[in-house]
XYZ file of C-alpha atoms in Angstrom:
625
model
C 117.053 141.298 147.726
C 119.680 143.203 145.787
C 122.458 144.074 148.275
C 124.953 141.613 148.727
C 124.938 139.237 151.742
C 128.544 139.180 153.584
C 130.429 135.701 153.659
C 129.776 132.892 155.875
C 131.988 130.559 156.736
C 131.893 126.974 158.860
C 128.005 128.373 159.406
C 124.044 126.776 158.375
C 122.766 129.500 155.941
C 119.245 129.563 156.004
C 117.014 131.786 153.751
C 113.255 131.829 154.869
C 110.705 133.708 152.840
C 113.241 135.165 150.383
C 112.291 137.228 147.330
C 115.551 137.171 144.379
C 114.021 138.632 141.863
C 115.863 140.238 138.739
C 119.695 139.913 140.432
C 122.029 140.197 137.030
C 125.637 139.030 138.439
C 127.248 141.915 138.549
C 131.205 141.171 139.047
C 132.453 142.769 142.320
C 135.507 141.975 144.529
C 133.773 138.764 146.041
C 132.948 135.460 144.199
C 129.391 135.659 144.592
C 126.537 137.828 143.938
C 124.345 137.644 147.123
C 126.245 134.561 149.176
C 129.563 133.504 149.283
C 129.453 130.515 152.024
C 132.544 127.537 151.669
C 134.007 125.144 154.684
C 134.023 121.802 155.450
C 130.503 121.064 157.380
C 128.619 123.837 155.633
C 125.202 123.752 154.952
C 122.962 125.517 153.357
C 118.875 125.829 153.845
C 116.572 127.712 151.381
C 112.943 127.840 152.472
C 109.475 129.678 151.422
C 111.519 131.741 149.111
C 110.704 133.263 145.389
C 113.316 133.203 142.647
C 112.001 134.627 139.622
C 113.473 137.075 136.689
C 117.019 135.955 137.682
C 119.736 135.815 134.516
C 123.209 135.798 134.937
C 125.283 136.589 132.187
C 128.852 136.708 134.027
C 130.532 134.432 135.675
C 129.358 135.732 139.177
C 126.567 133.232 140.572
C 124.189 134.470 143.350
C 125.173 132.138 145.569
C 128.610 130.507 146.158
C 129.137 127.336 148.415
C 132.236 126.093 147.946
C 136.616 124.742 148.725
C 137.502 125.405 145.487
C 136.920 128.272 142.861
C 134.276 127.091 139.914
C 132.561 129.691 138.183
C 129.481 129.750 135.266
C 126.513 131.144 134.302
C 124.204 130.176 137.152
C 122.212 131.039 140.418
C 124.221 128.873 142.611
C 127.993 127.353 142.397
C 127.705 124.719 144.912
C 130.956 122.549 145.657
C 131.999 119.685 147.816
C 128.769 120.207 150.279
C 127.040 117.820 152.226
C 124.183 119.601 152.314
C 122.031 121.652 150.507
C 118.312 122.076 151.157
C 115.607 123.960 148.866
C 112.288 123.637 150.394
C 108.621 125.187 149.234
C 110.669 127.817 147.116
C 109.405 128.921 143.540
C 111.776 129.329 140.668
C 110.458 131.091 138.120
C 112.123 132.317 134.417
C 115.831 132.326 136.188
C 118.801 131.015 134.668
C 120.628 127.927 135.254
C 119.954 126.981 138.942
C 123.284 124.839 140.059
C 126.618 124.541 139.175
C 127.603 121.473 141.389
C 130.879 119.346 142.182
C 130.934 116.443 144.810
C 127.828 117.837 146.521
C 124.100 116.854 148.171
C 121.566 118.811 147.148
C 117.882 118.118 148.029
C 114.883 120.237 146.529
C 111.100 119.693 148.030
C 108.014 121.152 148.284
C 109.121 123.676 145.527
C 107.584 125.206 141.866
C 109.973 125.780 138.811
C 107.775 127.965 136.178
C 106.955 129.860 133.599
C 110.191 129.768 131.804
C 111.345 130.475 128.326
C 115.097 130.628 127.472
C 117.741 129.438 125.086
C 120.511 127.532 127.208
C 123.228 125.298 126.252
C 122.923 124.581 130.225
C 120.378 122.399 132.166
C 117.366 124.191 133.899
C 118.523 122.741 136.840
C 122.206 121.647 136.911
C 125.627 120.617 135.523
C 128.499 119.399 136.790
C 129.770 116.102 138.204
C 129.942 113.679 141.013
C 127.184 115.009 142.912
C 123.532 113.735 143.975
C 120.352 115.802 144.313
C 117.322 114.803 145.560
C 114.160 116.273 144.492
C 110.839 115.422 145.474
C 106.721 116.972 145.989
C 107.878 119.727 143.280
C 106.147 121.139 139.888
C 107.433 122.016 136.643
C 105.479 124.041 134.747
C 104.888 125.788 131.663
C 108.472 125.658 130.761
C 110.256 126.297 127.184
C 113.436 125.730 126.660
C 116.093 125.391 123.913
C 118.960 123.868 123.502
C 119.114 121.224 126.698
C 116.890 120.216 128.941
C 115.824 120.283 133.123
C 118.417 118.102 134.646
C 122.233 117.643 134.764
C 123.287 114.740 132.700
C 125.970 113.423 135.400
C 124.452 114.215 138.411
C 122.786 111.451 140.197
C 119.274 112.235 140.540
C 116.629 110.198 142.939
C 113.074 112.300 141.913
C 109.756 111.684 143.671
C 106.028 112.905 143.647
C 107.009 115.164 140.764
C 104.560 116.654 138.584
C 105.296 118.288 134.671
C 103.076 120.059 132.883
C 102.875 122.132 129.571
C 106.200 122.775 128.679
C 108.525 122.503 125.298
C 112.242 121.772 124.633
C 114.125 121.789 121.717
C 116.463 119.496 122.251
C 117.967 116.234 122.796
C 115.966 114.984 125.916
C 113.555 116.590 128.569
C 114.790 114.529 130.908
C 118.484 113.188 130.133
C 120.447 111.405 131.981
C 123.973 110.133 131.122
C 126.995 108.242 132.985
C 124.262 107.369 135.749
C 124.443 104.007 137.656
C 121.787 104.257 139.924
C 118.614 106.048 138.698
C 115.605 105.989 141.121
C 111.889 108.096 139.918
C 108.066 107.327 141.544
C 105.229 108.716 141.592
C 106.042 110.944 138.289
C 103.057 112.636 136.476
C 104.027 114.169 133.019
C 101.882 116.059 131.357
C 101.510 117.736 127.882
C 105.139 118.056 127.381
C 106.188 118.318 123.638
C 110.060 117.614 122.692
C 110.000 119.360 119.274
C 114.156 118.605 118.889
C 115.580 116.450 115.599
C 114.828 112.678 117.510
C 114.552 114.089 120.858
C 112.711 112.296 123.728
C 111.209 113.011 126.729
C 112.955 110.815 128.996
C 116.399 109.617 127.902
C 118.627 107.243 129.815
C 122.408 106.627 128.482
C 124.415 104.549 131.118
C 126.837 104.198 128.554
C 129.572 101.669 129.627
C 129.120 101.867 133.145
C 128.574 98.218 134.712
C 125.652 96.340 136.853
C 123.483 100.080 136.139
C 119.891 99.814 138.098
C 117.448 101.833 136.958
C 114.238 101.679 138.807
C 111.036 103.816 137.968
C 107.596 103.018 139.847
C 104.178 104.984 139.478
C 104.947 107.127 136.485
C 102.343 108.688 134.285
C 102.840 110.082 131.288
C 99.722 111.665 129.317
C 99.384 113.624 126.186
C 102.710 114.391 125.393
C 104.783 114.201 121.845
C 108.271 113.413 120.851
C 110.249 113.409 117.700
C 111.767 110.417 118.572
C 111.178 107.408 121.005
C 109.671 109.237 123.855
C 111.236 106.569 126.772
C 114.620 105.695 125.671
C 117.065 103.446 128.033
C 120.701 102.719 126.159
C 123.860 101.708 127.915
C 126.420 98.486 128.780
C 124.700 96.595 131.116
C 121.660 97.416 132.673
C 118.972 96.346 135.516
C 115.483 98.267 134.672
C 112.531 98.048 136.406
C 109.340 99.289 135.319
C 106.625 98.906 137.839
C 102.643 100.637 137.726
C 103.968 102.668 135.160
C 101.054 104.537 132.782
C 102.008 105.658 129.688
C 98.704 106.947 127.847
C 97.237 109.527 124.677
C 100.845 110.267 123.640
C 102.428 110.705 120.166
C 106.367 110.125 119.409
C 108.142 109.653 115.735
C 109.535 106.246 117.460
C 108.783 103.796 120.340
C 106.986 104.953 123.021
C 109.509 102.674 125.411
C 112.826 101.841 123.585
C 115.752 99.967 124.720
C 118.931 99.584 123.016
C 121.025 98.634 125.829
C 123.892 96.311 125.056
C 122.832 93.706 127.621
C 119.764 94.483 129.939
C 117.758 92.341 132.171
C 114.339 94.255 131.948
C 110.962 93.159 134.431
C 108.261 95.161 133.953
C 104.848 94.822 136.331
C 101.483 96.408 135.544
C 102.525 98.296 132.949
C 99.384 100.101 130.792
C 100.703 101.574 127.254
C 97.063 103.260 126.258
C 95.942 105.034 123.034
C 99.731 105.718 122.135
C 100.977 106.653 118.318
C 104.034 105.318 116.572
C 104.082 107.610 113.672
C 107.147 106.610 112.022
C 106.954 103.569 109.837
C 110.413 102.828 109.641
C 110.539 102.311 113.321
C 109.119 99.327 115.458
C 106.898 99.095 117.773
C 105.127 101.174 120.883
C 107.529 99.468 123.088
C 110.912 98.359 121.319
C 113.421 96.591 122.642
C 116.346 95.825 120.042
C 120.186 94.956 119.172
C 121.327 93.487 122.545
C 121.535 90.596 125.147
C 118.281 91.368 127.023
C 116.156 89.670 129.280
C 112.767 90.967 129.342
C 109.324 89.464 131.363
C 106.425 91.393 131.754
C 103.562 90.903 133.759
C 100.072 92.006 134.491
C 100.054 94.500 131.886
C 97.848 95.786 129.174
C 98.809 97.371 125.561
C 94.958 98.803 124.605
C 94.181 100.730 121.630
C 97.982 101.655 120.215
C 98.778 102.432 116.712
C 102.309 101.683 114.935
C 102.356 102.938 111.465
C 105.236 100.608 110.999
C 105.714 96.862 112.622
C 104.476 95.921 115.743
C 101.394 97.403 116.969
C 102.264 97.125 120.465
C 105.198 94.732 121.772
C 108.281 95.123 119.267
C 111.112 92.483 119.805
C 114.045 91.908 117.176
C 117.808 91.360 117.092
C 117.977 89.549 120.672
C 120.695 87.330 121.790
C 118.652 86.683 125.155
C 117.784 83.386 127.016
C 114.481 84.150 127.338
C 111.139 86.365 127.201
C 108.611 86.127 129.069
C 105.019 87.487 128.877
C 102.742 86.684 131.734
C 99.086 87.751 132.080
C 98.746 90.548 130.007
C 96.126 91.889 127.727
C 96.471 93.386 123.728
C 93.764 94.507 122.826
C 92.508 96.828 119.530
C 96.022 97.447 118.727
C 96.986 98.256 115.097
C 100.124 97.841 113.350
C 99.919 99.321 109.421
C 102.717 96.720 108.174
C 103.096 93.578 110.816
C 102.091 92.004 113.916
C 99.001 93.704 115.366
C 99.797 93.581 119.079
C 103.349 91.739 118.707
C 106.548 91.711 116.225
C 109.011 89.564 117.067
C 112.405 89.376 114.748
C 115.851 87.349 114.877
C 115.478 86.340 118.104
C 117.507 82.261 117.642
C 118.696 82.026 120.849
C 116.464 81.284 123.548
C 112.780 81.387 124.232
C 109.419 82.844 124.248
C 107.077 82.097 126.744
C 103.393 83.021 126.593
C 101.261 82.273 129.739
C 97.736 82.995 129.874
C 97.429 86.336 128.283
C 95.008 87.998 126.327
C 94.884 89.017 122.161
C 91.640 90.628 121.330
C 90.638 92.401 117.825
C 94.150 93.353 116.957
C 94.975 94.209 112.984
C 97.395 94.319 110.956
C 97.856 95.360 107.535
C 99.519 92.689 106.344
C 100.664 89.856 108.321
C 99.755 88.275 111.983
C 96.858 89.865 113.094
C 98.261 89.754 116.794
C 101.893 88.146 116.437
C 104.106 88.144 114.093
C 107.598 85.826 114.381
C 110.271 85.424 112.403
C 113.789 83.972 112.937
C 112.862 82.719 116.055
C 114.334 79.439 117.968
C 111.061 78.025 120.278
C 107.490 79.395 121.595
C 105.618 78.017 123.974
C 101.845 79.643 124.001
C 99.786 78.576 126.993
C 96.569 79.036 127.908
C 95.999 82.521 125.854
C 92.967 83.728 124.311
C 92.843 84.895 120.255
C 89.938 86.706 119.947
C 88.613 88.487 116.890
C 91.902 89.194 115.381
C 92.483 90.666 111.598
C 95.660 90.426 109.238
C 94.913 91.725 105.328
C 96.678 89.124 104.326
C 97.370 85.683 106.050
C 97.591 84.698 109.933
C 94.227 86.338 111.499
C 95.852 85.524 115.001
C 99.615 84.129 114.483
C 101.903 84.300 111.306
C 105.517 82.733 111.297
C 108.142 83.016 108.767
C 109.791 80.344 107.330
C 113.306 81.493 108.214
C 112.704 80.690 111.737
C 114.802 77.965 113.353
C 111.069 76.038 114.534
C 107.681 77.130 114.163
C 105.012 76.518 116.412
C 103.890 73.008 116.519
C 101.736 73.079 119.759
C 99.722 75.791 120.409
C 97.639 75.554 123.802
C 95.695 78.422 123.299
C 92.218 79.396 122.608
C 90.721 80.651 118.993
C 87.527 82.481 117.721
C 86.284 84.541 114.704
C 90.098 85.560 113.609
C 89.980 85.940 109.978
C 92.159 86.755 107.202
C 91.728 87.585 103.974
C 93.844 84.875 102.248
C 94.449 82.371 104.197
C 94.783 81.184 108.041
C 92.300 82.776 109.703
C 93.725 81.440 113.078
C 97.597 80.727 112.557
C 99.811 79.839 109.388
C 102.946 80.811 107.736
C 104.421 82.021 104.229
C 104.406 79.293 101.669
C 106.523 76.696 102.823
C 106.228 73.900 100.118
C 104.910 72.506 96.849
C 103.024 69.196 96.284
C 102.714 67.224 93.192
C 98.551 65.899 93.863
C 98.719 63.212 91.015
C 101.881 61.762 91.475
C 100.160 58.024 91.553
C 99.175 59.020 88.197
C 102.489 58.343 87.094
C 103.070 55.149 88.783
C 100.987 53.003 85.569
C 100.461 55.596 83.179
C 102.896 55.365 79.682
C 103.191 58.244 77.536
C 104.625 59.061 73.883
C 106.146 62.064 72.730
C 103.799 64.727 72.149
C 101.278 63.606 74.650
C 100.176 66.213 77.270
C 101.431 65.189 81.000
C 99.094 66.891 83.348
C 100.549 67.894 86.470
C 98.705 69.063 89.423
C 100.365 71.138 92.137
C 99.024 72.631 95.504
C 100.768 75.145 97.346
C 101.028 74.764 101.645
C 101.946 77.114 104.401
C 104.370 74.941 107.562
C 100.938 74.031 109.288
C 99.875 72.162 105.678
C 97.476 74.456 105.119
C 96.110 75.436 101.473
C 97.350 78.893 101.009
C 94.800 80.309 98.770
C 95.984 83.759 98.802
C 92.938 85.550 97.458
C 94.870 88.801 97.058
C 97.300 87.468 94.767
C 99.904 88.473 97.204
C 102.328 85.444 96.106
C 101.443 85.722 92.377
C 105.330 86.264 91.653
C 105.999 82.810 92.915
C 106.118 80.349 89.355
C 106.859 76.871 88.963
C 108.402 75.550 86.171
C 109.275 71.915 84.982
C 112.598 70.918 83.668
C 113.290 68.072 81.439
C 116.653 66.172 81.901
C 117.884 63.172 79.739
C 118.404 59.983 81.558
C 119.785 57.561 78.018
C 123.564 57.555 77.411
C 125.279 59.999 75.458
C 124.928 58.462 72.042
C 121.304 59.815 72.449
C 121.963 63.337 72.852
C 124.166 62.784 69.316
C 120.695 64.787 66.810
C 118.587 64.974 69.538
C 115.873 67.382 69.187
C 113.406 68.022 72.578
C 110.471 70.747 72.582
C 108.587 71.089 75.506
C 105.876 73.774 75.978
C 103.185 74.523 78.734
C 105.668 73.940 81.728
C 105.402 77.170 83.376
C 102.443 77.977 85.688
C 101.804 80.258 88.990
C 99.406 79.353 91.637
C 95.900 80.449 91.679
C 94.106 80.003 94.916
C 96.693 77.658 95.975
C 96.361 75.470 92.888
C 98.678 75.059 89.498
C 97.525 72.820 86.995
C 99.817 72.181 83.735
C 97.438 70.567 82.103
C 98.948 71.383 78.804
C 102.244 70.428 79.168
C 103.723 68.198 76.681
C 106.960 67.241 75.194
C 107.723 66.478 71.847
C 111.314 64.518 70.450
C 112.525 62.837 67.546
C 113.263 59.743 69.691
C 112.377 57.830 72.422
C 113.456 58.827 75.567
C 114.038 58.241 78.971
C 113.910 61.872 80.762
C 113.464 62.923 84.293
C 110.993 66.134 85.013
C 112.162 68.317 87.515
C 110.159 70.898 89.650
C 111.557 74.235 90.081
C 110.540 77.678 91.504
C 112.333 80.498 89.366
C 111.147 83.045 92.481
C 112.693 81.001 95.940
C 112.736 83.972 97.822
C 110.489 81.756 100.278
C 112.662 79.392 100.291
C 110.059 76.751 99.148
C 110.622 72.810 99.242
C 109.063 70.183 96.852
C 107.463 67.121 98.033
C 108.281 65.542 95.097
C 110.923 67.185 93.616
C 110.878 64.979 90.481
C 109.740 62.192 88.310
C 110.806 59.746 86.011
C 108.956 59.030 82.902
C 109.923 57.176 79.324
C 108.513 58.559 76.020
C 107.475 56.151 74.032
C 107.288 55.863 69.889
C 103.887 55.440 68.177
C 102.486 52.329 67.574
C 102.913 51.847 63.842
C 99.889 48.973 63.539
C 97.393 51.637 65.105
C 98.623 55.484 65.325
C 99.739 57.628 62.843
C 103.269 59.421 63.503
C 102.637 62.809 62.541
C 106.231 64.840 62.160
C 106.563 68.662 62.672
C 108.272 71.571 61.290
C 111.106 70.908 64.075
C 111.742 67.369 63.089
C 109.341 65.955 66.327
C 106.918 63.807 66.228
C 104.048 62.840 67.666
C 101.056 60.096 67.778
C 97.516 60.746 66.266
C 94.597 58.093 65.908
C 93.758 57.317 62.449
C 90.861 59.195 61.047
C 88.408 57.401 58.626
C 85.705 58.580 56.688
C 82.496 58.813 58.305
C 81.303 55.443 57.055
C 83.384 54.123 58.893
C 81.761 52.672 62.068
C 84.072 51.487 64.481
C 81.297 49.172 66.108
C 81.751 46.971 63.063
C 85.186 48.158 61.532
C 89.142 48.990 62.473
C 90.394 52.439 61.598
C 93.950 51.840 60.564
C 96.891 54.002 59.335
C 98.187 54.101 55.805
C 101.182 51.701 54.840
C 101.437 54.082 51.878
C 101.536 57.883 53.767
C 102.690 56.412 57.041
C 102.682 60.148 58.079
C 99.850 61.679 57.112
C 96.531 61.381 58.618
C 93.766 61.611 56.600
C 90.549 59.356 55.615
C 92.094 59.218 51.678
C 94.855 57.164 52.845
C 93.900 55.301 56.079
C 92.187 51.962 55.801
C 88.754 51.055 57.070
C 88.724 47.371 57.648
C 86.257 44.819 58.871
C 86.293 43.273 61.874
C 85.767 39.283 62.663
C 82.285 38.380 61.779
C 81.507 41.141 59.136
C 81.962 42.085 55.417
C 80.804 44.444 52.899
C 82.227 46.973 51.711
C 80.598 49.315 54.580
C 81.352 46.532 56.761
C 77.481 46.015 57.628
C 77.135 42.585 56.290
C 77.396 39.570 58.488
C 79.647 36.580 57.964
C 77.643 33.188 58.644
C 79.279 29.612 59.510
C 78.009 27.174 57.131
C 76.965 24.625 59.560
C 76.556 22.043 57.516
């Protein structure tokens, strides 16, 4: 069909079994290539035709239905009509198709194909204020650069639509912006790849439109790859439903499913998220939802076999300021995150709660923490009647792992544990170190002590559940303890005081530090407090005891020997006598001479009651008569 078609006016066009093939816009005196139809009432039917090889590089469309005068690069300029009907009608390798203003449009039973262009335009439309339905139609084997299929303002209701094997280089395959109402079902996707800097393949902005419903049912989406979160909803306010969506063998540099929205209330049924890649570790999740007021339940749904080379190996939650989320019989299982939270990673979420009702975690990993959730900054849980099952973190919290940050932690857990396992500690749940415990405190209750004496203090390190944290991997090596001495006398004591303390710095070695070798040496008797410190709090830990008091004593001149340093300290010794000496018998006593010095040519052997000699081994008998 080359020849143009005479205007129609006030008139139903229809075009059965039509052929446009390779129609250039040439400019003539009308405002259309082929048809040039406008008046109120118009409509306009296009059936069992082929439009293939179709580029127009003016501003003369083939086809013209219009009241006013709009003009672009496109087949069709269609303006303020009620009706417009495509039906079983192949596009193939054309340019834009519409141009549309205040118009119905409805596409069905039709094939768009085989294209490959560079367009700053839509494949299918731009314009505004208009609404196109398009349903039983194919997409295939399309490349394009620079935009992507549909208009980003026109309101779109698709249906039993099927893409397949394409490319874009772009923002969005599918983008949709300034849309309130967003209806797709029964959508298969196929092998699409969005090679574009972050692009996706389905992108919905609502931006700050108000009380936005977006509702997609029966959409599959297999083997496809994205350079950024492949599902993306952002906007105000905004109602999504999800419902027996399938979203399997796919690869993105993001979330599979992300929502940003500002405030959302998001309910998602039978959902299946199925051998999907996260490949960026910087980003959360297969399924993010982040930075807003949303409300989010999800039911009968299963996250199988994902990978998230960041946090979050399925379910990715942070930076919420909803009421609640809700997670209802669902299933995780073998998902994989390489930093946090095998199956779920949930972050700064202190305002409402999470509810977990009978669902499902089976051999998730992660590399690090929470073999199946993670939580931290969080305000309550409530976990009933789940099953843990076989789950693996690298480092602590085989099944659950909770940060100390958080508001609560979990103190009743109605759920159901075997063979988790972690490789420090927790196989089932725990948390980071949460405080320090002095074991021998009772030690201190009786016990007197003189300067120079060692003090041996015992510490154990706990996670919030009062578990030993063991940490076999050394993981919390950086966190020391140290003891601080503080002077309780009056000031006159601090007037040529002289304190040395060594041995009061330790770490933790499978959950234990022992100072055994701590000591203190003065040159007086003092009344000091010890104090328990971490230098490294960046777990914020607590103390049990977070101090003692203790008074160092002098020696005892009649039976110790004050021995006095380099430094001017002192500190207590036994006497030591020669060998002869036999303390069975005989006293060991310092010198009166050398008070100071310890040493068998100056301390006294003497006898005791009942024995003589000058060895001492001679009895002393009572003359009884």
């Amino acid at each position: 069909m080359k020849k143009r078609i005479p205007i129609l006016m006030i008139i139903k066009n229809l075009i059965n079994k039509g052929i446009f093939n390779s129609n250039k816009g040439i400019r003539n005196e009308a405002s259309a290539n082929l048809i040039e139809s406008f008046g109120i009432g118009n409509q306009v039917y296009i059936k069992n035709t082929k439009i293939f090889n179709n580029y127009i590089n003016d501003d003369m469309p083939l086809i013209l239905n219009r009241l006013s005068s709009l003009k672009a690069n496109h087949l069709f300029t269609i303006e303020y009509s009620d009706s417009t009907v495509i039906s079983n009608t192949t596009f193939e390798n054309t340019s834009t198709i519409f141009q549309v203003l205040n118009s119905y449009i409805t596409i069905e039973d039709s094939v768009f194909k085989n294209y490959n262009i560079k367009n700053s335009l839509p494949l299918i439309d731009y314009g505004k204020m208009s609404n196109i339905i398009i349903s039983n139609t194919c997409f295939q084997n399309i490349t394009i650069q620079g935009n992507g299929i549909f208009g980003e303002e026109t309101q779109y209701k698709l249906s039993n639509i099927n893409v397949s094997h394409s490319k874009i280089n772009s923002e969005a395959f599918i983008n949709f912006n300034y849309n309130n109402r967003i209806e797709l079902s029964n959508i298969e996707i196929n092998d699409v790849q969005c090679l574009g800097d972050n692009s996706s393949l389905i992108k919905i902005n609502t931006n700050e439109l108000e009380n936005s419903k977006i509702n997609i049912e029966q959409l599959k989406i297999y083997s496809c790859q994205s350079n950024g979160p492949l599902i993306k909803f952002k906007g105000n306010m905004n109602q999504i439903f999800l419902k027996d969506i399938t979203i399997q063998n796919n690869y993105a540099y993001g979330s599979l499913i992300e929502n940003t929205s500002k405030k959302s209330t998001m309910n998602i049924d039978d959902l299946i998220m199925l051998n999907n890649t996260n490949l960026n570790k910087n980003n959360c999740g297969i399924f993010q939802i982040s930075n807003g007021n949303q409300e989010l339940e999800i039911l009968n749904s299963e996250f199988n076999n994902n990978i998230a080379n960041g946090n979050g190996g399925a379910l990715c939650l942070n930076d919420l300021l909803s009421r609640s989320i809700k997670l209802y019989n669902n299933k995780f299982n073998n998902n994989v995150s390489d930093k946090n939270g095998g199956a779920i990673y949930i972050d700064n979420y202190i305002e409402g709660e999470i509810i977990l009702i009978n669902n499902t975690f089976k051999e998730n990993e992660s590399t690090y923490f929470g073999g199946a959730i993670y939580l931290n900054k969080f305000n309550k849980i409530s976990i009933e009647d789940s099953k843990f099952t076989g789950n693996y973190a690298g480092v602590s919290g085989g099944a659950i792992y909770t940060v100390n940050d958080s508001i609560s932690y979990i103190s009743n857990i109605k759920g159901n544990f075997k063979g988790n396992k972690a490789s420090s500690y927790g196989s089932d749940y725990s948390s980071q170190p949460y405080y320090i415990a002095l074991n021998n405190y009772n030690d201190f209750i009786y016990q007197k002590y003189q300067s120079g004496d060692y003090i041996p203090l015992e510490f154990s390190l706990y996670d919030k559940y009062n578990q030993l944290v063991v940490d076999r991997l050394k993981y919390f090596s950086d966190i020391t303890l140290k003891v601080e001495v503080e002077l309780n006398d009056d000031d006159e004591m601090l007037d040529s005081l002289i304190i040395n303390k060594s041995g009061n710095i330790g770490s933790f070695v499978q959950g234990k530090c022992d100072l055994k070798y701590f000591r203190i040496l003065s040159n007086k008797s003092l009344n000091i407090t010890l104090k328990f410190v971490s230098d490294n709090n960046d777990y914020h830990l607590i103390f049990n005891t977070t101090s003692i008091n203790l008074k160092l004593n002098g020696c005892d001149s009649r039976n110790q020997v004050t021995i006095i340093d380099n430094n001017r300290c002192f500190h207590c010794e036994q006497p030591i006598c020669h060998s002869w000496c036999n303390s069975t018998v005989s006293y060991c006593l310092p010198s009166t001479i050398n008070p100071n010095v310890n040493s068998p040519e100056y301390n006294e052997c003497v006898c005791k009651d009942g024995y003589t000699g000058e060895d001492c081994q001679e009895y002393i008998y009572e003359d009884l008569l």
